[in-house]
């Protein structure tokens, strides 16, 4: 079968570098675990420091499964991060590939050098030939929409906090 994809884009009124600081590192996993307990129960660092080769074990809420994912690309210049499921999860349900790409795209408006950015999330997946006919319907962009919305709220709140005053 051919690789299929679904995507979601969300505009956020913070600089691309601020959003990338969250998305490029292990902070995103920690943030999702804390901010969306109805989605993720636990994230464990198995190997790595947040760069390429990092492996996380993700336990989903409500006993809906576990998978291991590996960071396969972290490009700080282009602000692109790719994570691929390497064990468990949807791979056990008939997918041969499940990859998520996060892109933080700088959006430049007239009179501003960088007013905001777009969080673009793309899921690429491939269904095994012998999988059930409806296997591709298991793939949903909705959890990543929720993550992007929570990240947006977090980043905007962080941006609006006053700087600490020197004592």
mmCIF file of C-alpha atoms in Angstrom:
data_model
loop_
_atom_site.group_PDB
_atom_site.id
_atom_site.type_symbol
_atom_site.label_atom_id
_atom_site.label_comp_id
_atom_site.label_asym_id
_atom_site.label_seq_id
_atom_site.Cartn_x
_atom_site.Cartn_y
_atom_site.Cartn_z
ATOM 1 C CA UNK A 1 0.000 0.000 0.000
ATOM 2 C CA UNK A 2 1.004 3.617 -0.422
ATOM 3 C CA UNK A 3 1.851 5.856 2.478
ATOM 4 C CA UNK A 4 -1.162 7.942 3.490
ATOM 5 C CA UNK A 5 -1.192 11.104 5.542
ATOM 6 C CA UNK A 6 -3.422 13.370 7.568
ATOM 7 C CA UNK A 7 -2.481 16.815 8.807
ATOM 8 C CA UNK A 8 -3.498 19.689 11.016
ATOM 9 C CA UNK A 9 -2.331 23.313 11.159
ATOM 10 C CA UNK A 10 -2.838 25.806 13.959
ATOM 11 C CA UNK A 11 -1.751 29.431 14.024
ATOM 12 C CA UNK A 12 -0.241 30.594 17.308
ATOM 13 C CA UNK A 13 0.545 34.215 18.204
ATOM 14 C CA UNK A 14 4.047 33.514 19.484
ATOM 15 C CA UNK A 15 7.330 33.437 17.628
ATOM 16 C CA UNK A 16 8.373 30.250 15.883
ATOM 17 C CA UNK A 17 11.423 30.035 18.151
ATOM 18 C CA UNK A 18 9.212 30.031 21.279
ATOM 19 C CA UNK A 19 7.015 27.237 19.899
ATOM 20 C CA UNK A 20 10.069 25.306 18.711
ATOM 21 C CA UNK A 21 11.595 25.465 22.200
ATOM 22 C CA UNK A 22 8.617 23.413 23.388
ATOM 23 C CA UNK A 23 8.247 21.078 20.403
ATOM 24 C CA UNK A 24 11.934 20.361 19.742
ATOM 25 C CA UNK A 25 12.800 18.867 23.100
ATOM 26 C CA UNK A 26 11.624 16.416 25.729
ATOM 27 C CA UNK A 27 9.584 19.279 27.175
ATOM 28 C CA UNK A 28 6.736 18.452 24.799
ATOM 29 C CA UNK A 29 6.356 14.945 26.242
ATOM 30 C CA UNK A 30 6.435 16.286 29.807
ATOM 31 C CA UNK A 31 3.969 19.019 28.900
ATOM 32 C CA UNK A 32 1.494 16.615 27.249
ATOM 33 C CA UNK A 33 1.689 14.233 30.203
ATOM 34 C CA UNK A 34 0.818 17.077 32.603
ATOM 35 C CA UNK A 35 -1.602 19.091 30.465
ATOM 36 C CA UNK A 36 -3.583 16.244 28.895
ATOM 37 C CA UNK A 37 -3.926 13.443 31.450
ATOM 38 C CA UNK A 38 -7.041 12.239 29.614
ATOM 39 C CA UNK A 39 -4.792 11.493 26.608
ATOM 40 C CA UNK A 40 -1.435 10.405 28.069
ATOM 41 C CA UNK A 41 -1.040 8.618 31.374
ATOM 42 C CA UNK A 42 2.752 8.399 31.452
ATOM 43 C CA UNK A 43 5.810 9.141 29.322
ATOM 44 C CA UNK A 44 9.067 7.396 30.174
ATOM 45 C CA UNK A 45 12.455 8.243 28.720
ATOM 46 C CA UNK A 46 14.028 4.945 27.636
ATOM 47 C CA UNK A 47 17.069 6.328 25.833
ATOM 48 C CA UNK A 48 18.538 9.635 24.699
ATOM 49 C CA UNK A 49 18.471 13.316 25.523
ATOM 50 C CA UNK A 50 15.785 14.645 23.175
ATOM 51 C CA UNK A 51 17.851 14.453 20.001
ATOM 52 C CA UNK A 52 17.748 11.957 17.153
ATOM 53 C CA UNK A 53 17.672 8.424 18.534
ATOM 54 C CA UNK A 54 15.720 9.318 21.675
ATOM 55 C CA UNK A 55 13.207 6.616 22.599
ATOM 56 C CA UNK A 56 10.116 7.218 24.728
ATOM 57 C CA UNK A 57 7.617 4.736 26.119
ATOM 58 C CA UNK A 58 4.156 6.294 26.024
ATOM 59 C CA UNK A 59 1.294 4.870 28.088
ATOM 60 C CA UNK A 60 -2.067 6.158 26.954
ATOM 61 C CA UNK A 61 -4.861 7.067 29.353
ATOM 62 C CA UNK A 62 -7.790 4.783 30.115
ATOM 63 C CA UNK A 63 -5.700 1.685 29.478
ATOM 64 C CA UNK A 64 -5.861 2.238 25.734
ATOM 65 C CA UNK A 65 -2.359 0.957 25.059
ATOM 66 C CA UNK A 66 1.362 1.537 25.107
ATOM 67 C CA UNK A 67 3.876 2.239 22.379
ATOM 68 C CA UNK A 68 7.533 3.102 22.012
ATOM 69 C CA UNK A 69 8.492 5.965 19.760
ATOM 70 C CA UNK A 70 11.834 7.093 18.420
ATOM 71 C CA UNK A 71 12.910 10.585 17.403
ATOM 72 C CA UNK A 72 14.144 10.065 13.835
ATOM 73 C CA UNK A 73 14.687 13.712 12.902
ATOM 74 C CA UNK A 74 15.257 16.902 14.863
ATOM 75 C CA UNK A 75 16.199 19.756 12.528
ATOM 76 C CA UNK A 76 16.649 22.959 14.519
ATOM 77 C CA UNK A 77 17.295 25.067 11.419
ATOM 78 C CA UNK A 78 14.079 24.047 9.642
ATOM 79 C CA UNK A 79 12.182 23.483 12.927
ATOM 80 C CA UNK A 80 11.101 19.969 11.985
ATOM 81 C CA UNK A 81 10.853 16.983 14.315
ATOM 82 C CA UNK A 82 9.847 13.473 13.281
ATOM 83 C CA UNK A 83 8.838 10.718 15.657
ATOM 84 C CA UNK A 84 8.183 7.144 14.562
ATOM 85 C CA UNK A 85 6.408 4.412 16.506
ATOM 86 C CA UNK A 86 8.818 1.482 16.715
ATOM 87 C CA UNK A 87 6.891 -0.917 18.936
ATOM 88 C CA UNK A 88 3.318 -1.497 20.061
ATOM 89 C CA UNK A 89 0.355 0.778 19.572
ATOM 90 C CA UNK A 90 -1.036 0.960 16.057
ATOM 91 C CA UNK A 91 1.778 -1.240 14.749
ATOM 92 C CA UNK A 92 0.085 -4.135 16.563
ATOM 93 C CA UNK A 93 -3.234 -3.249 14.945
ATOM 94 C CA UNK A 94 -2.132 -3.501 11.320
ATOM 95 C CA UNK A 95 0.077 -0.526 10.483
ATOM 96 C CA UNK A 96 3.609 -1.024 9.174
ATOM 97 C CA UNK A 97 4.475 2.680 9.579
ATOM 98 C CA UNK A 98 3.233 5.392 11.936
ATOM 99 C CA UNK A 99 5.265 8.604 11.820
ATOM 100 C CA UNK A 100 4.401 12.041 13.175
ATOM 101 C CA UNK A 101 6.088 15.173 11.837
ATOM 102 C CA UNK A 102 5.913 18.437 13.748
ATOM 103 C CA UNK A 103 6.813 21.594 11.814
ATOM 104 C CA UNK A 104 6.942 25.052 13.315
ATOM 105 C CA UNK A 105 6.517 27.492 10.456
ATOM 106 C CA UNK A 106 7.412 31.156 10.884
ATOM 107 C CA UNK A 107 4.617 33.420 9.712
ATOM 108 C CA UNK A 108 5.767 36.923 8.887
ATOM 109 C CA UNK A 109 3.271 39.760 8.678
ATOM 110 C CA UNK A 110 3.848 43.215 7.252
ATOM 111 C CA UNK A 111 5.503 45.586 9.765
ATOM 112 C CA UNK A 112 6.549 42.679 12.012
ATOM 113 C CA UNK A 113 9.622 40.506 11.731
ATOM 114 C CA UNK A 114 7.874 37.505 13.272
ATOM 115 C CA UNK A 115 4.413 37.875 14.720
ATOM 116 C CA UNK A 116 3.322 34.325 14.915
ATOM 117 C CA UNK A 117 3.825 30.794 13.721
ATOM 118 C CA UNK A 118 1.961 27.759 12.501
ATOM 119 C CA UNK A 119 2.177 24.423 14.272
ATOM 120 C CA UNK A 120 1.800 21.874 11.499
ATOM 121 C CA UNK A 121 1.365 18.233 12.470
ATOM 122 C CA UNK A 122 1.421 15.508 9.840
ATOM 123 C CA UNK A 123 0.800 11.811 10.440
ATOM 124 C CA UNK A 124 2.218 9.467 7.811
ATOM 125 C CA UNK A 125 1.113 5.860 7.970
ATOM 126 C CA UNK A 126 1.086 2.671 5.965
ATOM 127 C CA UNK A 127 -1.276 -0.258 6.416
ATOM 128 C CA UNK A 128 0.029 -3.817 6.150
ATOM 129 C CA UNK A 129 -1.374 -5.708 3.162
ATOM 130 C CA UNK A 130 -2.883 -8.403 5.376
ATOM 131 C CA UNK A 131 -4.502 -5.910 7.784
ATOM 132 C CA UNK A 132 -8.239 -5.589 8.265
ATOM 133 C CA UNK A 133 -9.914 -3.374 5.623
ATOM 134 C CA UNK A 134 -10.813 -0.606 8.115
ATOM 135 C CA UNK A 135 -7.376 -0.379 9.800
ATOM 136 C CA UNK A 136 -6.640 3.073 8.361
ATOM 137 C CA UNK A 137 -9.722 4.415 10.175
ATOM 138 C CA UNK A 138 -7.816 3.909 13.454
ATOM 139 C CA UNK A 139 -5.490 6.786 12.539
ATOM 140 C CA UNK A 140 -6.748 10.102 13.897
ATOM 141 C CA UNK A 141 -5.248 13.580 13.902
ATOM 142 C CA UNK A 142 -7.536 14.570 16.807
ATOM 143 C CA UNK A 143 -5.063 13.845 19.644
ATOM 144 C CA UNK A 144 -2.517 16.085 17.907
ATOM 145 C CA UNK A 145 -5.120 18.827 17.476
ATOM 146 C CA UNK A 146 -5.630 18.661 21.246
ATOM 147 C CA UNK A 147 -1.879 18.801 21.854
ATOM 148 C CA UNK A 148 -1.495 21.825 19.546
ATOM 149 C CA UNK A 149 -4.404 23.644 21.222
ATOM 150 C CA UNK A 150 -2.983 22.941 24.693
ATOM 151 C CA UNK A 151 0.479 24.044 23.531
ATOM 152 C CA UNK A 152 -1.013 27.241 22.109
ATOM 153 C CA UNK A 153 -2.698 28.060 25.422
ATOM 154 C CA UNK A 154 0.487 27.239 27.334
ATOM 155 C CA UNK A 155 2.690 29.364 25.053
ATOM 156 C CA UNK A 156 0.303 32.338 25.150
ATOM 157 C CA UNK A 157 0.042 32.160 28.948
ATOM 158 C CA UNK A 158 3.808 31.937 29.233
ATOM 159 C CA UNK A 159 4.190 34.933 26.925
ATOM 160 C CA UNK A 160 1.724 37.073 28.913
ATOM 161 C CA UNK A 161 3.371 36.466 32.285
ATOM 162 C CA UNK A 162 5.201 39.519 33.564
ATOM 163 C CA UNK A 163 8.954 39.297 33.859
ATOM 164 C CA UNK A 164 10.209 38.923 37.436
ATOM 165 C CA UNK A 165 11.326 42.172 39.008
ATOM 166 C CA UNK A 166 14.881 42.432 40.265
ATOM 167 C CA UNK A 167 15.157 42.590 44.036
#
